[in-house]
Amino acid sequence: MKKQGGFSAEGTRLQNINLSTHNGDVASGRGVTDGAGYLGAFRKLDTATQSPQFAGGEKGYIYDVAPTPNMVDVAATLGERTRKPEDGEVAALGRIDSTQIRGWRPVIDGKVGDFVANPDYRWDVYDQTHIASPQPQLSGFAADDSAWGDASRRPFVEKRESGDKTVYAAHEDPNLATAQFYAHAKEKIRSLERGESYLGPVAIRAKNDLLNGVFGTLGAGAVFRSDGSTSFTGPDDSYVGVIIPKQAKPDFGNLELAPDGRLQFTGDMLKGEVVRVGSNGRLYVDRRPADVNDQNGVFRYDNRSRLVHVPDGKWVTYGPDGHAYLTDDTKPSPFEALKTEWGIVDSTGHAVSPPPSPSAFTNTDAGTANTLYRFERDSDSALAPQATHFVTEVPILSRYDTLGSWLDRVNDKSSSAPDPLGKWLNERNAAWLFPDGYYVVAPTPDRLEVRNLEGASKATLELKTPGAPFVLTQSQAIHPDYKIPQSIWKRLADYTQTRQRLSELQAPA
């Protein structure tokens, strides 16, 4: 398995990939792999042990596989057409990588052995991934299958009458939809492999390059008492500051930005302790507060490489004595400004960035704090049911930095909402996203709906006259008070470009 890099069905011809066919093969006992492009996995160990592979006492292994975004819940996608839904199958499109396998259990004479951990498991990547939401466009049903008429699938097809039969034409070419889904899933995994949204031990080092390359690293300094004890309960006992070694040495991972936004120590001596802010503004080591609503010591890492203290918006710097403290100096000298910048690296020295903390978000017009947090962790979480992806631009239109600027042009009865816009979005099952957290979808080619990331309606536009621009028929006041972080916007823009390239490759010559 390791030599092969995992398990792969990537050699399957695109036109042969079909989730419904795969489900039928698995349900009929033909095995978990076939010629339909998917690899079968199951939620329950008991189901896996019943695989035909182990019939007659054959030896083998059951692999514990981490969920990934190229995996589809078969029953949730195929619905009532699922064969043997009790299997609880999750089908992986394309491949299961060896580094996403947590471990395995040997099966000998029908008996399952002890779990063996995979030493190559990438916990930093696959502890954060999950399977995709239901994907109706990947169902793979025949064009005349009435299942396409169900409410969950109807937005992805156009109903047509052909003689005495009703047929359904997919909005997007099924091969293109499959390729785009797979490419998008792999891009999500690659972003984690690059160190984005990294959760694990890190070194937080000062950006300024002092003493011929010896970087100062954020750490704890402690007072050791005469009785041999060490106390870390307040600013008088243990401070947090920049430790500059006398000689250059590799960074060490002694901190982590925990999911709740706290800087948490990972070393043996201070394991579980966190960074807090004293009344004097200095950082010190303390126990994690019992009150979950206490935001003292909750930080976020912004796009200027600053550690921002969430309660007051101040950022971490350090003084001549090395002590770290908070500052809100808006006009610092160039050197003092540099001291507020921090690089975050893993134990190998690779630059990483932490995920956002739920506590760093507040309710906005674009969505609730929880919705914004989930969006920044996975933008697909905010998609409308009839959309498969966001796009950051529409080729037939100019670019708009805000929803308001686009709506202003619509009100001016300009060509900012031309007739083809609804058709373009509808045929691609796309949601057109704006940087301030609103998007436009087209449930039908002659209707546009403006929503926030919560899914709440903000405006409706209708095509009253074919060939004429859309007309605003309903609207609510918008109060733009959120901006999608630049790193996330760039990622979404890259996704948009990838989809466009795939579309061009699939286009008829």
Coordinates of C-alpha atoms in Angstrom, one line a residue:
M1 CA 0.0 0.0 0.0
K2 CA 2.8 2.4 1.0
K3 CA 4.8 1.6 -2.1
Q4 CA 1.8 2.3 -4.3
G5 CA 1.1 5.6 -2.4
G6 CA -2.3 4.4 -1.3
F7 CA -5.3 3.1 -3.4
S8 CA -6.1 4.6 -6.7
A9 CA -8.9 4.6 -9.3
E10 CA -7.4 7.7 -11.1
G11 CA -6.8 5.7 -14.3
T12 CA -10.6 5.4 -14.9
R13 CA -11.7 7.2 -18.0
L14 CA -13.7 10.2 -17.2
Q15 CA -16.8 9.1 -19.1
N16 CA -16.8 5.8 -17.2
I17 CA -17.0 7.4 -13.7
N18 CA -20.4 6.9 -12.3
L19 CA -21.5 6.9 -8.6
S20 CA -24.7 4.9 -9.2
T21 CA -22.8 2.2 -11.1
H22 CA -20.3 2.0 -8.3
N23 CA -23.0 1.7 -5.7
G24 CA -24.6 -1.2 -7.6
D25 CA -21.3 -3.0 -7.9
V26 CA -20.5 -2.7 -4.2
A27 CA -24.0 -3.6 -3.1
S28 CA -23.9 -6.8 -5.3
G29 CA -20.8 -8.0 -3.6
R30 CA -18.3 -7.4 -6.4
G31 CA -15.8 -5.6 -4.2
V32 CA -15.1 -2.1 -3.1
T33 CA -13.2 -1.2 -6.3
D34 CA -14.5 -1.4 -9.8
G35 CA -14.3 0.4 -13.1
A36 CA -16.6 3.3 -12.1
G37 CA -13.9 5.5 -10.6
Y38 CA -14.8 5.3 -6.9
L39 CA -13.2 3.5 -4.0
G40 CA -15.6 2.1 -1.4
A41 CA -15.2 2.8 2.4
F42 CA -17.6 2.2 5.2
R43 CA -18.6 3.9 8.4
K44 CA -18.7 0.7 10.5
L45 CA -16.0 -1.8 11.1
D46 CA -18.5 -4.7 11.0
T47 CA -19.5 -3.8 7.5
A48 CA -15.9 -3.8 6.3
T49 CA -15.3 -7.2 7.8
Q50 CA -18.1 -8.6 5.6
S51 CA -16.2 -7.7 2.4
P52 CA -16.0 -10.5 -0.2
Q53 CA -12.2 -10.1 0.0
F54 CA -12.2 -12.0 3.3
A55 CA -14.5 -14.9 2.1
G56 CA -13.2 -18.3 2.7
G57 CA -10.7 -17.2 5.4
E58 CA -8.6 -15.1 3.1
K59 CA -6.1 -12.8 4.8
G60 CA -6.1 -9.1 4.3
Y61 CA -6.3 -5.7 6.0
I62 CA -9.0 -3.3 7.0
Y63 CA -7.7 0.3 6.7
D64 CA -8.9 3.2 9.0
V65 CA -9.2 6.1 6.5
A66 CA -9.5 9.7 7.4
P67 CA -12.4 11.5 5.6
T68 CA -11.5 13.8 2.7
P69 CA -13.4 16.2 0.5
N70 CA -13.2 13.9 -2.5
M71 CA -15.5 11.5 -0.6
V72 CA -19.2 11.3 -1.1
D73 CA -21.9 10.0 1.2
V74 CA -23.5 7.5 -1.2
A75 CA -27.0 7.4 0.5
A76 CA -27.1 11.1 1.0
T77 CA -26.4 11.7 -2.7
L78 CA -28.3 8.8 -4.4
G79 CA -31.3 9.0 -1.9
E80 CA -34.0 6.4 -2.6
R81 CA -32.0 5.0 -5.5
T82 CA -29.2 3.8 -3.1
R83 CA -28.7 0.0 -3.1
K84 CA -28.1 -1.3 0.4
P85 CA -28.2 2.0 2.2
E86 CA -27.6 0.2 5.5
D87 CA -24.0 -0.3 4.4
G88 CA -23.3 3.3 5.2
E89 CA -20.9 3.6 2.3
V90 CA -18.7 6.6 1.7
A91 CA -17.2 6.5 -1.8
A92 CA -13.8 8.2 -2.5
L93 CA -13.5 9.6 -6.0
G94 CA -10.1 9.0 -7.6
R95 CA -7.9 7.9 -4.8
I96 CA -7.2 7.3 -1.1
D97 CA -3.7 8.5 -0.3
S98 CA -1.4 6.5 1.9
T99 CA -0.8 9.5 4.2
Q100 CA -4.6 9.8 5.0
I101 CA -4.7 6.2 6.3
R102 CA -4.6 6.4 10.1
G103 CA -3.7 2.7 10.5
W104 CA -4.9 -0.8 9.8
R105 CA -6.1 -4.1 11.3
P106 CA -5.1 -7.5 9.9
V107 CA -7.8 -10.0 9.2
I108 CA -6.9 -13.7 9.5
D109 CA -9.4 -16.5 9.3
G110 CA -12.2 -14.0 9.7
K111 CA -10.8 -12.6 12.9
V112 CA -9.9 -8.9 13.1
G113 CA -6.5 -8.2 14.8
D114 CA -5.2 -5.2 16.8
F115 CA -5.0 -1.7 15.3
V116 CA -1.6 -0.7 14.0
A117 CA -0.9 3.0 13.6
N118 CA 0.4 4.3 10.3
P119 CA 3.7 6.2 11.1
D120 CA 3.2 8.2 7.9
Y121 CA -0.2 9.5 8.7
R122 CA -0.4 13.3 8.1
W123 CA -2.4 14.3 11.2
D124 CA -1.7 18.0 10.4
V125 CA -3.7 17.6 7.2
Y126 CA -6.3 14.9 7.6
D127 CA -7.4 15.6 11.2
Q128 CA -9.0 18.7 9.6
T129 CA -10.6 17.3 6.5
H130 CA -14.2 16.0 6.1
I131 CA -16.3 14.4 3.4
A132 CA -18.2 16.5 0.9
S133 CA -21.8 17.5 1.4
P134 CA -24.3 15.6 -0.8
Q135 CA -23.5 16.0 -4.5
P136 CA -26.7 15.5 -6.6
Q137 CA -24.9 16.5 -9.8
L138 CA -22.7 13.4 -9.4
S139 CA -25.6 10.9 -9.1
G140 CA -25.0 9.4 -12.5
F141 CA -28.6 8.4 -13.2
A142 CA -29.9 7.9 -16.8
A143 CA -31.4 10.9 -18.5
D144 CA -34.9 9.4 -18.3
D145 CA -34.7 8.5 -14.6
S146 CA -37.5 10.2 -12.7
A147 CA -35.1 10.6 -9.7
W148 CA -33.8 13.7 -11.4
G149 CA -37.2 15.3 -10.7
D150 CA -36.7 15.2 -6.9
A151 CA -36.4 18.5 -5.2
S152 CA -32.7 18.0 -4.3
R153 CA -31.7 17.2 -7.9
R154 CA -34.1 19.4 -9.9
P155 CA -31.9 22.5 -9.7
F156 CA -29.2 20.7 -11.6
V157 CA -31.1 19.6 -14.6
E158 CA -33.5 20.9 -17.2
K159 CA -36.7 19.0 -17.8
R160 CA -37.6 18.2 -21.4
E161 CA -40.3 16.2 -23.1
S162 CA -39.1 13.7 -25.8
G163 CA -42.0 12.0 -27.4
D164 CA -43.9 10.2 -24.7
K165 CA -41.0 10.3 -22.3
T166 CA -39.7 12.9 -19.9
V167 CA -35.9 13.3 -19.9
Y168 CA -33.6 15.5 -17.9
A169 CA -30.6 17.3 -19.4
A170 CA -27.8 18.2 -16.9
H171 CA -26.9 21.9 -16.7
E172 CA -23.3 21.0 -16.8
D173 CA -21.6 18.2 -18.7
P174 CA -21.4 15.3 -16.2
N175 CA -17.8 14.7 -17.1
L176 CA -16.9 18.3 -16.4
A177 CA -18.9 18.3 -13.1
T178 CA -16.9 15.3 -12.0
A179 CA -13.5 16.8 -13.0
Q180 CA -14.3 20.0 -11.3
F181 CA -15.4 18.3 -8.1
Y182 CA -12.3 16.2 -7.9
A183 CA -9.9 19.2 -8.7
H184 CA -11.6 21.3 -6.0
A185 CA -11.3 18.5 -3.4
K186 CA -7.6 18.1 -4.2
E187 CA -7.0 21.9 -4.0
K188 CA -8.5 21.8 -0.5
I189 CA -6.1 19.1 0.6
R190 CA -3.1 20.9 -1.0
S191 CA -3.9 24.1 0.9
L192 CA -3.6 22.1 4.2
E193 CA -0.4 20.4 3.0
R194 CA 1.1 23.9 2.4
G195 CA 0.5 24.7 6.1
E196 CA -2.7 26.7 5.8
S197 CA -4.9 26.3 8.9
Y198 CA -2.1 24.4 10.6
L199 CA -2.9 22.9 14.1
G200 CA 0.1 21.7 16.0
P201 CA 3.3 22.7 17.8
V202 CA 5.0 25.8 16.3
A203 CA 7.7 28.3 17.0
I204 CA 6.5 31.9 16.9
R205 CA 9.5 33.9 16.0
A206 CA 10.2 37.6 15.6
K207 CA 10.4 38.7 12.0
N208 CA 13.4 41.0 12.5
D209 CA 16.7 39.3 11.7
L210 CA 19.0 40.0 14.7
L211 CA 22.5 38.8 15.6
N212 CA 23.5 37.5 12.2
G213 CA 20.5 35.4 11.6
V214 CA 19.6 34.4 15.2
F215 CA 15.9 34.8 15.4
G216 CA 14.2 35.6 18.7
T217 CA 11.4 33.1 19.5
L218 CA 8.4 33.7 21.7
G219 CA 8.6 31.7 24.8
A220 CA 8.2 31.6 28.6
G221 CA 10.7 32.8 31.2
A222 CA 10.2 31.5 34.7
V223 CA 11.3 32.3 38.2
F224 CA 12.6 29.2 40.0
R225 CA 12.1 29.4 43.7
S226 CA 14.5 28.4 46.5
D227 CA 12.4 25.4 47.5
G228 CA 12.8 24.0 44.0
S229 CA 9.2 24.8 42.9
T230 CA 8.3 26.8 39.8
S231 CA 5.2 29.0 39.7
F232 CA 3.4 30.1 36.5
T233 CA 0.4 31.9 37.9
G234 CA 1.0 35.5 37.2
P235 CA 3.1 38.3 35.7
D236 CA 5.4 38.4 38.8
D237 CA 6.2 34.7 38.4
S238 CA 6.6 33.9 34.7
Y239 CA 6.7 36.3 31.8
V240 CA 6.4 35.6 28.1
G241 CA 9.0 37.2 25.9
V242 CA 11.4 36.9 23.1
I243 CA 14.2 34.4 23.8
I244 CA 17.3 35.0 21.6
P245 CA 19.9 32.2 21.8
K246 CA 23.6 33.1 21.7
Q247 CA 24.0 30.9 18.6
A248 CA 21.7 30.3 15.7
K249 CA 19.8 27.1 16.1
P250 CA 16.7 25.5 14.6
D251 CA 13.4 26.7 15.8
F252 CA 11.7 24.6 18.4
G253 CA 8.0 24.0 18.6
N254 CA 6.9 25.1 22.1
L255 CA 3.5 26.7 21.4
E256 CA 0.4 26.2 19.5
L257 CA -2.5 28.4 18.6
A258 CA -5.3 26.3 19.9
P259 CA -8.7 26.1 18.2
D260 CA -10.1 28.6 20.7
G261 CA -7.5 31.1 19.7
R262 CA -5.3 30.8 22.8
L263 CA -1.5 30.5 22.7
Q264 CA -1.0 27.1 24.5
F265 CA 2.3 25.7 25.6
T266 CA 3.1 22.2 24.4
G267 CA 6.4 21.4 26.2
D268 CA 6.5 19.0 29.1
M269 CA 7.0 21.7 31.8
L270 CA 4.2 24.0 30.7
K271 CA 2.0 21.6 28.8
G272 CA -1.6 22.9 28.8
E273 CA -0.8 26.3 30.2
V274 CA -1.7 29.3 28.1
V275 CA -0.6 32.9 27.5
R276 CA -2.6 35.6 29.4
V277 CA -2.4 39.4 29.5
G278 CA -1.8 41.1 32.8
S279 CA -3.2 44.5 33.9
N280 CA 0.1 46.0 32.9
G281 CA -0.4 44.8 29.3
R282 CA 2.4 42.2 29.6
L283 CA 2.0 38.6 28.5
Y284 CA 2.5 35.9 31.1
V285 CA 1.9 32.2 31.6
D286 CA -1.3 31.0 33.4
R287 CA -3.8 28.2 33.6
R288 CA -6.6 28.1 31.1
P289 CA -9.5 30.1 32.5
A290 CA -12.5 28.1 33.7
D291 CA -14.9 30.7 32.1
V292 CA -15.2 29.9 28.4
N293 CA -16.4 33.4 27.8
D294 CA -13.2 34.9 29.2
Q295 CA -11.4 36.2 26.1
N296 CA -8.3 37.5 27.9
G297 CA -5.5 35.7 26.0
V298 CA -7.5 35.0 22.8
F299 CA -5.5 35.9 19.7
R300 CA -5.9 35.9 15.9
Y301 CA -3.1 36.0 13.3
D302 CA -3.9 38.7 10.8
N303 CA -2.8 39.1 7.2
R304 CA 0.0 41.5 8.3
S305 CA 1.6 38.7 10.4
R306 CA 0.5 40.3 13.7
L307 CA -0.9 38.5 16.7
V308 CA -4.0 40.5 17.5
H309 CA -5.5 40.3 21.0
V310 CA -9.2 39.8 20.2
P311 CA -10.8 41.7 23.2
D312 CA -9.1 45.0 22.5
G313 CA -7.6 44.8 19.0
K314 CA -4.0 45.4 20.3
W315 CA -1.1 43.4 18.9
V316 CA 1.9 41.7 20.4
T317 CA 5.3 43.3 20.5
Y318 CA 8.3 43.2 22.8
G319 CA 10.5 45.7 24.6
P320 CA 14.3 46.0 25.1
D321 CA 14.2 43.6 28.0
G322 CA 12.5 40.9 25.8
H323 CA 9.2 41.0 27.6
A324 CA 6.2 40.7 25.3
Y325 CA 3.4 43.1 25.7
L326 CA 0.4 44.6 23.8
T327 CA 0.6 47.8 21.8
D328 CA -1.9 49.9 19.9
D329 CA 0.6 52.4 18.5
T330 CA -0.8 53.3 15.1
K331 CA 2.3 55.4 14.1
P332 CA 5.3 53.3 15.2
S333 CA 8.8 53.7 13.8
P334 CA 9.7 51.2 11.1
F335 CA 11.7 49.1 13.6
E336 CA 8.9 49.1 16.2
A337 CA 6.4 48.2 13.4
L338 CA 8.6 45.3 12.5
K339 CA 8.6 44.0 16.1
T340 CA 4.8 43.5 15.8
E341 CA 5.3 41.0 13.0
W342 CA 5.7 37.3 13.8
G343 CA 6.5 34.3 11.6
I344 CA 5.0 31.0 12.5
V345 CA 6.9 27.8 11.6
D346 CA 6.4 24.1 12.3
S347 CA 9.2 21.9 13.8
T348 CA 10.8 21.6 10.4
G349 CA 11.0 25.3 9.9
H350 CA 8.3 25.4 7.3
A351 CA 6.1 28.5 7.4
V352 CA 2.5 27.8 8.5
S353 CA -0.6 29.8 9.3
P354 CA -3.1 28.9 12.0
P355 CA -6.8 28.6 11.4
P356 CA -9.2 31.3 12.6
S357 CA -10.6 31.1 16.1
P358 CA -14.4 31.0 16.6
S359 CA -14.0 33.6 19.3
A360 CA -12.5 36.1 16.8
F361 CA -15.9 36.5 15.0
T362 CA -18.9 38.6 15.7
N363 CA -22.4 38.8 14.1
T364 CA -22.5 40.8 10.9
D365 CA -24.9 41.6 8.1
A366 CA -23.1 38.9 6.1
G367 CA -23.8 36.2 8.7
T368 CA -23.6 35.2 12.3
A369 CA -20.3 34.7 14.0
N370 CA -20.6 30.9 13.7
T371 CA -21.5 31.1 10.0
L372 CA -18.5 33.3 9.3
Y373 CA -16.2 31.0 11.2
R374 CA -17.4 28.0 9.3
F375 CA -17.1 29.9 6.0
E376 CA -13.5 30.8 6.7
R377 CA -12.7 27.2 7.6
D378 CA -14.5 25.9 4.5
S379 CA -16.2 28.3 2.1
D380 CA -18.4 25.5 0.7
S381 CA -20.3 25.5 4.0
A382 CA -22.1 28.7 2.9
L383 CA -23.2 27.5 -0.5
A384 CA -26.9 27.6 -1.5
P385 CA -28.5 24.1 -2.0
Q386 CA -28.7 24.7 -5.8
A387 CA -25.0 25.8 -6.1
T388 CA -21.9 23.6 -6.3
H389 CA -19.3 26.3 -6.1
F390 CA -18.5 30.0 -5.7
V391 CA -17.0 32.1 -8.4
T392 CA -15.2 35.4 -7.7
E393 CA -15.9 36.8 -11.2
V394 CA -18.2 36.4 -14.1
P395 CA -16.5 36.8 -17.5
I396 CA -19.4 38.7 -19.1
L397 CA -19.3 41.4 -16.4
S398 CA -16.9 43.9 -14.9
R399 CA -15.4 43.2 -11.4
Y400 CA -17.1 44.7 -8.4
D401 CA -15.5 45.1 -5.0
T402 CA -18.8 45.2 -3.1
L403 CA -22.4 44.1 -3.5
G404 CA -23.5 47.7 -3.1
S405 CA -21.4 48.9 -6.1
W406 CA -23.1 46.3 -8.3
L407 CA -26.6 47.1 -7.0
D408 CA -26.0 50.8 -7.6
R409 CA -25.3 50.0 -11.3
V410 CA -28.4 47.8 -11.4
N411 CA -30.5 50.7 -10.1
D412 CA -29.0 52.9 -12.8
K413 CA -30.4 50.5 -15.3
S414 CA -27.0 49.9 -16.8
S415 CA -25.8 46.6 -18.3
S416 CA -24.5 45.3 -15.0
A417 CA -27.2 42.7 -14.9
P418 CA -27.7 41.7 -18.5
D419 CA -30.0 39.0 -19.8
P420 CA -27.2 36.3 -20.1
L421 CA -26.2 36.6 -16.4
G422 CA -29.0 34.4 -15.1
K423 CA -28.3 31.8 -17.8
W424 CA -24.6 31.8 -17.1
L425 CA -25.0 31.2 -13.3
N426 CA -27.8 28.7 -13.7
E427 CA -26.1 26.5 -16.3
R428 CA -23.0 26.3 -14.1
N429 CA -24.8 25.9 -10.7
A430 CA -22.6 28.7 -9.6
A431 CA -22.9 31.4 -6.9
W432 CA -21.3 34.7 -7.7
L433 CA -19.5 35.9 -4.5
F434 CA -18.6 39.4 -3.5
P435 CA -15.7 40.4 -1.2
D436 CA -18.1 41.7 1.5
G437 CA -19.8 38.3 2.0
Y438 CA -22.8 38.4 -0.2
Y439 CA -23.5 36.3 -3.3
V440 CA -25.9 36.0 -6.3
V441 CA -27.5 32.7 -7.5
A442 CA -29.9 32.0 -10.3
P443 CA -32.5 29.4 -9.3
T444 CA -33.9 29.9 -12.9
P445 CA -32.3 31.7 -15.9
D446 CA -34.8 34.6 -15.4
R447 CA -34.4 35.1 -11.7
L448 CA -31.5 36.3 -9.6
E449 CA -31.4 36.1 -5.8
V450 CA -28.9 38.0 -3.6
R451 CA -28.2 36.4 -0.3
N452 CA -25.7 36.7 2.5
L453 CA -23.5 33.9 3.8
E454 CA -26.3 32.9 6.1
G455 CA -28.6 32.3 3.1
A456 CA -30.9 35.2 4.0
S457 CA -32.4 37.0 1.0
K458 CA -31.2 40.5 0.4
A459 CA -32.6 41.2 -3.0
T460 CA -34.4 39.7 -5.9
L461 CA -34.0 40.6 -9.6
E462 CA -36.2 39.3 -12.4
L463 CA -36.0 39.3 -16.2
K464 CA -39.2 41.0 -17.2
T465 CA -38.3 41.3 -20.9
P466 CA -36.1 38.8 -22.8
G467 CA -33.0 40.6 -24.0
A468 CA -33.4 43.4 -21.5
P469 CA -31.4 43.8 -18.2
F470 CA -32.7 42.3 -15.0
V471 CA -35.0 44.5 -12.9
L472 CA -34.7 44.8 -9.1
T473 CA -38.1 43.7 -7.7
Q474 CA -37.3 43.3 -4.0
S475 CA -34.5 44.5 -1.8
Q476 CA -33.5 45.0 1.8
A477 CA -31.0 47.4 3.3
I478 CA -27.5 46.0 3.4
H479 CA -24.9 47.0 6.0
P480 CA -21.6 45.7 4.8
D481 CA -19.5 45.2 7.9
Y482 CA -17.4 42.1 6.9
K483 CA -14.7 41.5 4.4
I484 CA -13.5 38.1 3.3
P485 CA -9.8 37.8 4.3
Q486 CA -7.4 38.2 1.4
S487 CA -5.9 34.7 1.7
I488 CA -9.3 33.1 1.5
W489 CA -10.4 35.4 -1.4
K490 CA -7.2 34.4 -3.3
R491 CA -7.9 30.8 -2.8
L492 CA -11.4 31.2 -4.1
A493 CA -10.1 33.2 -7.1
D494 CA -7.7 30.3 -7.8
Y495 CA -10.6 27.8 -7.6
T496 CA -12.5 30.0 -10.1
Q497 CA -9.5 30.0 -12.5
T498 CA -9.1 26.2 -12.2
R499 CA -12.8 25.6 -13.1
Q500 CA -12.5 27.9 -16.0
R501 CA -9.4 26.0 -17.3
L502 CA -11.2 22.7 -17.0
S503 CA -14.2 24.1 -18.8
E504 CA -12.0 25.2 -21.7
L505 CA -10.4 21.7 -21.8
Q506 CA -13.8 20.1 -22.0
A507 CA -15.1 22.5 -24.6
P508 CA -15.7 21.0 -28.1
A509 CA -12.9 21.7 -30.5

